[in-house]
Amino acid sequence: MKTPKINWILLTVFGIASLAVFVFSLVNPAFRGNAYAPLREGLLPPPDPIQITIYYGTEKRDWLEQMREDFLQTDPRVNGHPIEIELEGMGSREMVLSVLDGSIEPTVLSPASSLQISLFQDLSTQKFGQAMVNTADQQNCHPLVETPLVLVAWKERGQALWGLNPGGDLWKELWDAATDPQGWASYGHPDWGFFKFGHTSPLKSNSGFMTSILLAYEYHQKSANLSVADIQNPGFQSWFLQLESSITDFGDSTGSYMRDIIAYGPSKYDVVAVYESVAIEQAENAIGRYGELYIYYPPRTLMSDHPYCILDADWVDADQQTAARLFLDYLLSDPAQESAVMDFGFRSVDPDIALDQTGSPFLVLGANGIQIDSLPPEVEVPKGDVLDALLDFWARNVSD
Amino acid sequence: MQKSRLFQFIGLLIAFSLFLSSCSALSNLVTDKVVVTMVYGSEKEDWLVPLIEAFNQANHKVESGAVIEIKAIPMGSIESAREINAGTIQPTVWSPASSIYLPVANAEWRQNHADDLYAGTPNDLVLSPVVIAMWKPMAEALGWPEKALGWSDIGEMAFSEEGWTAYGYPEWGNFKFGHTHPEYSNSGICAVIASTYAGAGKQRDLTAADLANQQAIDFLAAVEKSVIHYGSSTGFFASRMFERGPSYLSAAVMYENLVVYQENERLTGNSNQMPVVAIYPKEGTFWSNHPYIVLNASWVTDEQREAAKLFEDYLLDKPQQLLAIEYGFRPADPSIPLTTPLDENHGVDPLQPQTVLEVPDADVIRGIEALWYEVKKPVDLVLVVDASGSMGGEKINAVRSSLVQFTDLLGDRDRLEILTFNYEIHELTPLTELGDKRADVQRRVSGIIEEGDTRLYDAVLKAYQDLNEFGDPDHIRAIVVLSDGQDTASGNALDAVLAAIGSHSESGDATKIFSIAYGTDANEDVLKNIAEITGGQEYFGEPDTIQEIYKAIATFF
């Protein structure tokens, strides 16, 4: 029997073709998947990952970390390169200022509110001649989730001050208690010491910034057209400063601040101004530490909308932008939005995802003051010069 | 032919890849190390040290591939602040017992540096409130738990000349109180600030003007009068109190976790003392929060910073946080509930404290420290120094210079007697206030000459008798004895000396003896006996460590 003759020409062509694919896959990871797997994994160095760095407001830490894990499990790739996501928690305003002074070079900024992105857009234009973010470009800059600013109290203490259904005098009653030299003794609880209200630093963190804006609106009893003159009004300044000087500890970042509130308990904080989402997130932890929380909605509020904005900066290349966009798409997907509502207490940016579905924390915490529908109206976001005047006043007179 | 070339080519390729992988394996064997030194408040030692060992064994690496090694050194929180500012210690990480002194430390740092000592707000590792630990029957005699107790009650007890008699327990004697030295230890400065608040009748906004308020000054002085002695370590205070019982100390300022630890010992049969409870002062208290601070100092490299961050993440990770609760700490991670042993069974109430005191400004804290020096309990101290022939050379030289520095650490109102002994006992200076004679005393100790035998027992007995006869019972009374050898010439036997000392030593306000076995020939057992019987402390010293030992002893006064 004649053995079939090897076609050496064919074999050589096949060999050269295989080698070409192999070598090309070395040069270009996009073709890596075509190389013979055992040879590829044994001989080739792994393709360089595309690294993106996201600076985010810490109040969404747990959600983002969970979503990063879920997203990376889908083995997302850009031109064959795997994606690596570094998450760095930081106060919302602090991250904006840190990009401007060059101390951080993130791919994405995700502060707690578009308020900070608007400021960033203005300030980066002033500094570099062009904006590093474009809020109009929905593909690169999009809100992730929403949550209103609320007042959170340890339930027993909130009730001692306000009862369960305070009226429109919420801020006034808070102001009276916080500035009362007798503190809780005036409310029949001398053992609770002085009254401890708190919010984060408006210079570093968005919720502190929002609180200051709401206080200015409250003093002037309006919901729009806050002016520089309103901030410079001596009556407002004195009223505002009295409240601020009663605060012993301004946090740098809302998420960390709320964690401290639960860790230390009512000995250190009676009532704080934070987001509804962090109150929901920590409500169960609170019971394990010191008891129930109660959520109070101020008569007018501001929404924190967690924009996710990919930077237009020389340290962000096209692959990184693509990787960052893939993660943004994931965060806006139904499972991620569902998880934000059900597991982390945010309100979805997708109106189809309901808050009152079975097992939703919004339902569970109804007895702790959470309201699903009847949110207070939002105040108008003041103009840049008004915001600057407010921050400047705080920095000069309160600053921690 | 062609076929064999192909095989050769493939063989070469495999050999090359094997070579590459063995290179990378080799490079793993000879990796660099990045050492992170951490100076920490000793209260968290039991939790921290096993975690450091586990972390080091796991060979964690920084991005460059260097393996991280954590080296930790326990040190009093206020003392470490001072040493970092002086540059005498240069750690990467500083984790004092609380944040209360950070503004003072930073203000001092800013005098010589353009930047702050640290950036941002440091994370807390574990939490524990500052409490007054008191024997349960004593707390009950004061009306606890129905009546909330606080700093004002401590002051009232201290003001009263009657002690426990006023509460129907004459057999308990005086009210004996303890807190650590505020210049060295966090719980000490917390106790002094809280007492000043109580004296001023405030819970916040303590100002420099309050420190001039006579009522506040008198209150602090009264509290200090009931203190049996100070010390550099809160842990030491706790263990002395729990070893020696209620005759030694009625109550002491410490951390909640130390009460939990003791109650756990008692409940598991390792301590037969009466129960102890944590009093959460009704006026408010402070939190010991163990901040983790990566220093913003020129001696910290970027790689150390990176390594320090990885270690911080490890300590804050859930398994390590869960362990903290077993040591009586409240985890910084709020998702961990406060469960057993943080319960009534272990002498604590996890729902307390109900309120805190406001941390004063750096200037006010410094003012309180100065005020404390003015009103602190003075010491009547007898230094007993071996001047026998065997002390010659380096030994006596080191002692002379250490004693000069030691006398610098005492206050003007402190009274000092110095005895040297060889075949006879010499009184270098009698028990009088140091303020008027400091220079003379320092001249005399610089001229101590060694010769002859060792009359150790007689010298200790004379010191003890002098304190009994001339010492002021309202002062701390203590003897510091140093010896390098066996007793060779005493008229009194050891048993007789121990019997004389031991008969009064039960009480916390009795004379305390601190002994130093100096060099390898010293009779350690005897010196240990002499110290232990009084509730003092024994040390083992060499010429190169003697200065540190005298410094450590000074923190008791």
Tab-separated table of C-alpha atoms in Angstrom, chain B residues 89-482:
chain	number	residue	atom	x	y	z
B	89	ILE	CA	10.927	58.545	65.194
B	90	GLN	CA	10.128	58.455	61.468
B	91	PRO	CA	7.310	55.995	60.849
B	92	THR	CA	5.315	55.635	57.634
B	93	VAL	CA	2.064	55.137	59.516
B	94	TRP	CA	0.957	56.655	62.783
B	95	SER	CA	-2.071	55.225	64.541
B	96	PRO	CA	-2.566	56.897	67.917
B	97	ALA	CA	-5.448	55.899	70.192
B	98	SER	CA	-7.591	58.823	69.075
B	99	SER	CA	-7.875	61.905	66.887
B	100	ILE	CA	-8.173	64.226	69.863
B	101	TYR	CA	-4.526	65.288	69.793
B	102	LEU	CA	-4.171	65.491	66.001
B	103	PRO	CA	-4.825	69.257	65.820
B	104	VAL	CA	-2.093	69.877	68.394
B	105	ALA	CA	0.348	67.544	66.628
B	106	ASN	CA	-0.421	69.180	63.289
B	107	ALA	CA	-0.069	72.722	64.658
B	108	GLU	CA	3.393	71.818	65.922
B	109	TRP	CA	4.270	70.167	62.607
B	110	ARG	CA	3.231	73.295	60.715
B	111	GLN	CA	5.757	75.363	62.626
B	112	ASN	CA	8.517	73.647	60.646
B	113	HIS	CA	6.761	72.348	57.530
B	114	ALA	CA	4.855	73.893	54.637
B	115	ASP	CA	2.279	71.088	54.460
B	116	ASP	CA	0.014	69.409	56.997
B	117	LEU	CA	1.199	66.308	58.852
B	118	TYR	CA	-1.427	64.267	57.013
B	119	ALA	CA	-3.853	64.733	54.133
B	120	GLY	CA	-7.641	64.586	54.399
B	121	THR	CA	-9.548	62.881	57.184
B	122	PRO	CA	-7.892	59.614	58.241
B	123	ASN	CA	-9.997	56.456	58.428
B	124	ASP	CA	-10.710	54.928	61.829
B	125	LEU	CA	-9.541	51.356	62.407
B	126	VAL	CA	-11.614	50.447	65.470
B	127	LEU	CA	-13.627	52.406	68.048
B	128	SER	CA	-13.916	52.335	71.820
B	129	PRO	CA	-15.363	55.021	74.086
B	130	VAL	CA	-13.291	56.473	76.911
B	131	VAL	CA	-14.967	55.220	80.094
B	132	ILE	CA	-14.463	55.233	83.837
B	133	ALA	CA	-13.896	51.603	84.811
B	134	MET	CA	-15.204	51.012	88.324
B	135	TRP	CA	-15.730	47.956	90.492
B	136	LYS	CA	-19.401	47.090	90.207
B	137	PRO	CA	-20.170	47.121	93.974
B	138	MET	CA	-18.551	50.559	94.222
B	139	ALA	CA	-20.573	51.873	91.284
B	140	GLU	CA	-23.696	50.490	92.929
B	141	ALA	CA	-22.789	52.186	96.204
B	142	LEU	CA	-22.812	55.471	94.237
B	143	GLY	CA	-26.333	54.735	92.986
B	144	TRP	CA	-25.451	53.254	89.602
B	145	PRO	CA	-27.140	52.029	87.382
B	146	GLU	CA	-30.344	53.898	88.359
B	147	LYS	CA	-28.333	57.067	88.749
B	148	ALA	CA	-26.125	58.086	85.842
B	149	LEU	CA	-22.605	58.882	87.006
B	150	GLY	CA	-20.070	61.212	85.507
B	151	TRP	CA	-16.978	63.317	85.880
B	152	SER	CA	-18.766	65.514	88.433
B	153	ASP	CA	-19.287	62.480	90.704
B	154	ILE	CA	-15.579	61.665	90.491
B	155	GLY	CA	-14.887	65.271	91.479
B	156	GLU	CA	-17.347	65.076	94.373
B	157	MET	CA	-15.746	61.875	95.669
B	158	ALA	CA	-12.361	63.501	95.362
B	159	PHE	CA	-13.469	66.675	97.177
B	160	SER	CA	-14.831	64.641	100.087
B	161	GLU	CA	-12.348	63.896	102.876
B	162	GLU	CA	-14.497	60.952	103.937
B	163	GLY	CA	-13.941	58.729	100.940
B	164	TRP	CA	-16.151	55.643	100.885
B	165	THR	CA	-17.256	56.221	104.491
B	166	ALA	CA	-19.739	58.786	103.180
B	167	TYR	CA	-21.388	56.004	101.201
B	168	GLY	CA	-21.513	53.529	104.080
B	169	TYR	CA	-18.390	51.590	103.178
B	170	PRO	CA	-15.615	52.722	105.537
B	171	GLU	CA	-13.785	49.466	104.882
B	172	TRP	CA	-13.077	50.608	101.304
B	173	GLY	CA	-10.955	53.512	102.609
B	174	ASN	CA	-10.182	56.492	100.401
B	175	PHE	CA	-11.495	56.964	96.893
B	176	LYS	CA	-8.535	55.916	94.750
B	177	PHE	CA	-8.629	57.146	91.189
B	178	GLY	CA	-6.289	56.694	88.266
B	179	HIS	CA	-5.599	58.063	84.840
B	180	THR	CA	-2.476	57.994	82.712
B	181	HIS	CA	-0.016	60.839	82.207
B	182	PRO	CA	-1.571	63.375	79.808
B	183	GLU	CA	1.816	64.176	78.285
B	184	TYR	CA	2.239	60.578	77.173
B	185	SER	CA	-1.080	58.824	76.824
B	186	ASN	CA	-4.348	59.525	75.053
B	187	SER	CA	-6.661	58.397	77.866
B	188	GLY	CA	-4.733	60.710	80.208
B	189	ILE	CA	-5.324	63.806	78.097
B	190	CYS	CA	-8.969	62.751	77.614
B	191	ALA	CA	-9.430	62.462	81.399
B	192	VAL	CA	-7.889	65.857	82.043
B	193	ILE	CA	-9.885	67.625	79.304
B	194	ALA	CA	-13.117	65.988	80.506
B	195	SER	CA	-12.412	67.000	84.119
B	196	THR	CA	-11.768	70.566	82.983
B	197	TYR	CA	-15.091	70.593	81.126
B	198	ALA	CA	-16.860	69.260	84.226
B	199	GLY	CA	-15.210	71.896	86.406
B	200	ALA	CA	-16.267	74.634	83.994
B	201	GLY	CA	-19.798	73.178	83.847
B	202	LYS	CA	-19.659	72.911	80.047
B	203	GLN	CA	-19.945	70.246	77.366
B	204	ARG	CA	-18.702	72.326	74.454
B	205	ASP	CA	-16.968	75.604	73.578
B	206	LEU	CA	-14.271	75.303	76.218
B	207	THR	CA	-12.156	78.448	75.950
B	208	ALA	CA	-8.907	79.819	77.332
B	209	ALA	CA	-11.036	81.945	79.698
B	210	ASP	CA	-12.515	78.795	81.235
B	211	LEU	CA	-9.012	77.679	82.180
B	212	ALA	CA	-8.685	80.759	84.395
B	213	ASN	CA	-12.007	80.008	86.105
B	214	GLN	CA	-11.155	79.218	89.751
B	215	GLN	CA	-13.961	76.697	90.022
B	216	ALA	CA	-12.563	74.731	87.076
B	217	ILE	CA	-9.045	74.874	88.513
B	218	ASP	CA	-10.208	73.687	91.952
B	219	PHE	CA	-12.204	70.876	90.400
B	220	LEU	CA	-9.266	69.587	88.377
B	221	ALA	CA	-6.993	69.860	91.423
B	222	ALA	CA	-9.459	67.829	93.512
B	223	VAL	CA	-9.696	65.091	90.892
B	224	GLU	CA	-5.917	64.951	90.635
B	225	LYS	CA	-5.632	64.714	94.415
B	226	SER	CA	-7.409	61.363	94.338
B	227	VAL	CA	-5.088	59.970	91.652
B	228	ILE	CA	-2.765	57.257	93.038
B	229	HIS	CA	-0.146	57.682	90.319
B	230	TYR	CA	0.068	58.361	86.589
B	231	GLY	CA	1.743	56.194	83.928
B	232	SER	CA	2.438	56.096	80.216
B	233	SER	CA	0.190	53.225	79.223
B	234	THR	CA	-3.545	52.741	79.629
B	235	GLY	CA	-3.047	49.002	79.331
B	236	PHE	CA	-0.685	49.048	82.326
B	237	PHE	CA	-3.259	50.878	84.435
B	238	ALA	CA	-5.934	48.413	83.490
B	239	SER	CA	-3.855	45.361	84.250
B	240	ARG	CA	-2.671	46.768	87.615
B	241	MET	CA	-6.253	47.599	88.606
B	242	PHE	CA	-7.563	44.200	87.572
B	243	GLU	CA	-4.667	42.284	89.162
B	244	ARG	CA	-4.620	44.077	92.485
B	245	GLY	CA	-8.284	44.747	92.990
B	246	PRO	CA	-10.404	47.433	94.641
B	247	SER	CA	-8.005	48.203	97.473
B	248	TYR	CA	-5.510	49.428	94.896
B	249	LEU	CA	-7.805	51.468	92.653
B	250	SER	CA	-11.494	52.298	93.010
B	251	ALA	CA	-11.824	53.526	89.431
B	252	ALA	CA	-9.646	54.445	86.469
B	253	VAL	CA	-10.064	56.159	83.123
B	254	MET	CA	-9.548	53.677	80.302
B	255	TYR	CA	-11.248	52.312	77.209
B	256	GLU	CA	-14.370	50.195	77.035
B	257	ASN	CA	-12.477	47.356	75.316
B	258	LEU	CA	-10.256	46.904	78.380
B	259	VAL	CA	-13.332	46.415	80.580
B	260	VAL	CA	-14.651	43.824	78.135
B	261	TYR	CA	-11.279	42.073	78.219
B	262	GLN	CA	-11.231	41.897	82.027
B	263	GLU	CA	-14.815	40.703	82.277
B	264	ASN	CA	-14.050	38.034	79.739
B	265	GLU	CA	-11.125	36.915	81.888
B	266	ARG	CA	-13.369	36.819	84.950
B	267	LEU	CA	-16.174	34.951	83.217
B	268	THR	CA	-13.761	32.337	81.882
B	269	GLY	CA	-12.227	31.786	85.304
B	270	ASN	CA	-8.906	33.523	84.630
B	271	SER	CA	-9.538	36.302	87.142
B	272	ASN	CA	-11.182	36.049	90.530
B	273	GLN	CA	-11.750	39.757	91.049
B	274	MET	CA	-15.192	41.226	91.617
B	275	PRO	CA	-17.012	42.394	88.464
B	276	VAL	CA	-16.040	45.685	86.895
B	277	VAL	CA	-18.327	47.969	84.895
B	278	ALA	CA	-17.839	50.744	82.366
B	279	ILE	CA	-19.292	54.072	83.500
B	280	TYR	CA	-20.142	56.252	80.502
B	281	PRO	CA	-19.839	59.736	81.968
B	282	LYS	CA	-23.230	61.462	81.916
B	283	GLU	CA	-21.733	64.806	80.841
B	284	GLY	CA	-20.200	63.158	77.787
B	285	THR	CA	-16.910	61.557	76.880
B	286	PHE	CA	-14.508	61.120	73.981
B	287	TRP	CA	-14.082	58.309	71.495
B	288	SER	CA	-10.877	56.439	71.051
B	289	ASN	CA	-11.047	55.940	67.276
B	290	HIS	CA	-7.575	54.693	66.320
B	291	PRO	CA	-7.097	56.740	63.123
B	292	TYR	CA	-4.771	55.276	60.483
B	293	ILE	CA	-2.525	58.097	59.345
B	294	VAL	CA	-0.044	57.799	56.506
B	295	LEU	CA	2.326	60.631	57.329
B	296	ASN	CA	2.830	63.403	54.847
B	297	ALA	CA	6.529	63.481	55.678
B	298	SER	CA	9.659	63.648	53.525
B	299	TRP	CA	10.846	60.297	54.864
B	300	VAL	CA	7.815	58.439	53.460
B	301	THR	CA	8.382	57.132	49.902
B	302	ASP	CA	5.644	56.653	47.291
B	303	GLU	CA	6.165	52.905	47.501
B	304	GLN	CA	5.717	52.932	51.284
B	305	ARG	CA	2.577	55.020	50.833
B	306	GLU	CA	1.228	52.436	48.391
B	307	ALA	CA	2.106	49.572	50.753
B	308	ALA	CA	0.582	51.400	53.714
B	309	LYS	CA	-2.671	51.834	51.797
B	310	LEU	CA	-2.818	48.094	51.042
B	311	PHE	CA	-2.318	47.302	54.718
B	312	GLU	CA	-5.037	49.795	55.650
B	313	ASP	CA	-7.444	48.121	53.222
B	314	TYR	CA	-6.598	44.788	54.821
B	315	LEU	CA	-7.305	46.057	58.346
B	316	LEU	CA	-10.617	47.566	57.234
B	317	ASP	CA	-11.675	44.437	55.425
B	318	LYS	CA	-14.578	42.587	57.015
B	319	PRO	CA	-12.800	39.517	58.467
B	320	GLN	CA	-10.315	41.709	60.332
B	321	GLN	CA	-13.084	44.066	61.460
B	322	LEU	CA	-15.104	41.122	62.727
B	323	LEU	CA	-12.119	40.002	64.794
B	324	ALA	CA	-11.962	43.412	66.490
B	325	ILE	CA	-15.229	42.770	68.284
B	326	GLU	CA	-13.716	39.716	69.985
B	327	TYR	CA	-11.158	42.034	71.559
B	328	GLY	CA	-13.918	44.296	72.855
B	329	PHE	CA	-13.640	46.978	70.155
B	330	ARG	CA	-16.524	48.428	68.207
B	331	PRO	CA	-15.642	47.820	64.550
B	332	ALA	CA	-15.248	50.926	62.364
B	333	ASP	CA	-17.229	49.037	59.708
B	334	PRO	CA	-20.839	50.046	60.432
B	335	SER	CA	-22.239	46.898	58.846
B	336	ILE	CA	-20.973	44.847	61.793
B	337	PRO	CA	-23.543	44.819	64.605
B	338	LEU	CA	-22.479	45.345	68.216
B	339	THR	CA	-22.982	41.861	69.606
B	340	THR	CA	-21.432	39.802	72.367
B	341	PRO	CA	-19.023	40.378	74.117
B	342	LEU	CA	-20.188	43.996	73.910
B	343	ASP	CA	-22.981	43.423	76.406
B	344	GLU	CA	-24.095	43.855	80.003
B	345	ASN	CA	-22.579	40.497	80.866
B	346	HIS	CA	-19.174	41.946	80.080
B	347	GLY	CA	-19.744	45.148	82.038
B	348	VAL	CA	-20.554	47.400	79.098
B	349	ASP	CA	-23.600	48.933	77.412
B	350	PRO	CA	-23.335	49.148	73.619
B	351	LEU	CA	-26.098	51.787	73.507
B	352	GLN	CA	-23.870	54.163	75.445
B	353	PRO	CA	-22.398	56.758	75.371
B	354	GLN	CA	-25.355	59.080	74.873
B	355	THR	CA	-23.286	62.156	74.200
B	356	VAL	CA	-19.746	63.362	73.620
B	357	LEU	CA	-17.740	66.376	74.691
B	358	GLU	CA	-16.558	68.714	71.975
B	359	VAL	CA	-12.836	68.412	71.208
B	360	PRO	CA	-11.313	71.812	72.110
B	361	ASP	CA	-8.998	73.801	69.837
B	362	ALA	CA	-5.274	73.022	69.840
B	363	ASP	CA	-4.486	76.142	71.921
B	364	VAL	CA	-7.043	75.222	74.561
B	365	ILE	CA	-5.674	71.665	74.790
B	366	ARG	CA	-2.196	73.068	75.316
B	367	GLY	CA	-3.592	75.396	77.982
B	368	ILE	CA	-5.177	72.414	79.752
B	369	GLU	CA	-1.845	70.579	79.721
B	370	ALA	CA	-0.183	73.596	81.323
B	371	LEU	CA	-2.948	73.859	83.916
B	372	TRP	CA	-2.581	70.181	84.725
B	373	TYR	CA	1.099	70.694	85.508
B	374	GLU	CA	0.147	73.357	88.007
B	375	VAL	CA	-2.444	71.274	89.842
B	376	LYS	CA	-1.226	67.708	89.356
B	377	LYS	CA	-0.499	65.605	92.400
B	378	PRO	CA	3.137	66.129	93.409
B	379	VAL	CA	5.407	63.173	94.148
B	380	ASP	CA	7.490	62.504	97.236
B	381	LEU	CA	10.246	60.399	95.773
B	382	VAL	CA	13.269	58.631	97.194
B	383	LEU	CA	15.901	57.580	94.678
B	384	VAL	CA	17.997	54.710	96.024
B	385	VAL	CA	21.194	54.215	94.025
B	386	ASP	CA	23.725	51.419	94.280
B	387	ALA	CA	27.220	52.919	94.619
B	388	SER	CA	29.063	49.708	95.408
B	389	GLY	CA	32.421	48.855	93.825
B	390	SER	CA	30.890	46.690	91.099
B	391	MET	CA	29.166	49.761	89.603
B	392	GLY	CA	32.470	51.068	88.228
B	393	GLY	CA	33.127	52.262	84.692
B	394	GLU	CA	30.413	52.555	82.121
B	395	LYS	CA	27.673	51.538	84.574
B	396	ILE	CA	28.065	54.422	87.009
B	397	ASN	CA	28.654	56.904	84.175
B	398	ALA	CA	25.346	55.979	82.546
B	399	VAL	CA	23.509	56.200	85.861
B	400	ARG	CA	24.934	59.644	86.651
B	401	SER	CA	23.803	61.151	83.341
B	402	SER	CA	20.423	59.389	83.473
B	403	LEU	CA	19.732	60.741	86.949
B	404	VAL	CA	20.484	64.294	85.823
B	405	GLN	CA	17.923	63.903	83.013
B	406	PHE	CA	15.463	62.215	85.332
B	407	THR	CA	15.476	65.144	87.722
B	408	ASP	CA	14.686	67.410	84.776
B	409	LEU	CA	11.433	65.502	84.284
B	410	LEU	CA	10.236	66.222	87.836
B	411	GLY	CA	8.314	69.375	88.734
B	412	ASP	CA	9.361	72.133	91.122
B	413	ARG	CA	6.737	71.061	93.667
B	414	ASP	CA	7.926	67.450	93.655
B	415	ARG	CA	10.009	66.473	96.674
B	416	LEU	CA	13.133	64.418	96.188
B	417	GLU	CA	15.446	62.487	98.509
B	418	ILE	CA	18.483	60.610	97.183
B	419	LEU	CA	20.208	57.760	99.022
B	420	THR	CA	23.326	56.030	97.755
B	421	PHE	CA	24.483	52.826	99.323
B	422	ASN	CA	27.607	50.681	99.499
B	423	TYR	CA	28.869	49.496	102.876
B	424	GLU	CA	27.026	52.448	104.308
B	425	ILE	CA	24.069	54.624	103.354
B	426	HIS	CA	24.560	58.246	102.324
B	427	GLU	CA	21.810	60.809	102.067
B	428	LEU	CA	22.762	62.989	99.112
B	429	THR	CA	19.755	65.221	99.659
B	430	PRO	CA	16.808	65.072	102.103
B	431	LEU	CA	13.124	64.914	101.164
B	432	THR	CA	12.484	68.560	100.183
B	433	GLU	CA	11.040	70.381	97.185
B	434	LEU	CA	13.140	70.073	94.076
B	435	GLY	CA	12.480	73.592	92.777
B	436	ASP	CA	14.935	75.211	95.186
B	437	LYS	CA	17.698	72.658	94.874
B	438	ARG	CA	17.578	71.268	91.353
B	439	ALA	CA	21.039	72.510	90.287
B	440	ASP	CA	22.605	71.334	93.534
B	441	VAL	CA	21.017	67.886	93.215
B	442	GLN	CA	22.231	67.534	89.653
B	443	ARG	CA	25.758	68.451	90.736
B	444	ARG	CA	25.638	65.860	93.481
B	445	VAL	CA	24.371	62.990	91.341
B	446	SER	CA	27.071	63.781	88.803
B	447	GLY	CA	29.614	63.186	91.551
B	448	ILE	CA	28.427	59.798	92.850
B	449	ILE	CA	31.481	57.589	93.447
B	450	GLU	CA	31.402	53.795	93.581
B	451	GLU	CA	33.264	51.612	96.125
B	452	GLY	CA	32.704	48.818	98.673
B	453	ASP	CA	29.835	46.468	99.545
B	454	THR	CA	26.091	46.386	98.795
B	455	ARG	CA	23.653	47.251	101.627
B	456	LEU	CA	20.596	46.995	99.418
B	457	TYR	CA	17.969	45.876	101.979
B	458	ASP	CA	18.941	48.419	104.607
B	459	ALA	CA	18.828	51.207	102.034
B	460	VAL	CA	15.359	50.221	100.790
B	461	LEU	CA	14.053	50.007	104.339
B	462	LYS	CA	15.470	53.444	105.207
B	463	ALA	CA	13.867	54.955	102.097
B	464	TYR	CA	10.567	53.401	103.062
B	465	GLN	CA	10.783	54.621	106.650
B	466	ASP	CA	11.769	58.136	105.534
B	467	LEU	CA	8.700	58.325	103.308
B	468	ASN	CA	6.464	57.101	106.101
B	469	GLU	CA	7.877	59.648	108.475
B	470	PHE	CA	8.377	62.706	106.241
B	471	GLY	CA	6.208	61.958	103.183
B	472	ASP	CA	2.935	63.804	102.654
B	473	PRO	CA	0.003	61.357	102.400
B	474	ASP	CA	-1.590	63.743	99.868
B	475	HIS	CA	1.340	63.243	97.512
B	476	ILE	CA	2.244	60.245	95.365
B	477	ARG	CA	4.904	58.427	97.404
B	478	ALA	CA	7.441	56.321	95.593
B	479	ILE	CA	10.887	54.785	95.757
B	480	VAL	CA	13.043	54.062	92.714
B	481	VAL	CA	15.776	51.602	93.617
B	482	LEU	CA	18.639	50.620	91.329
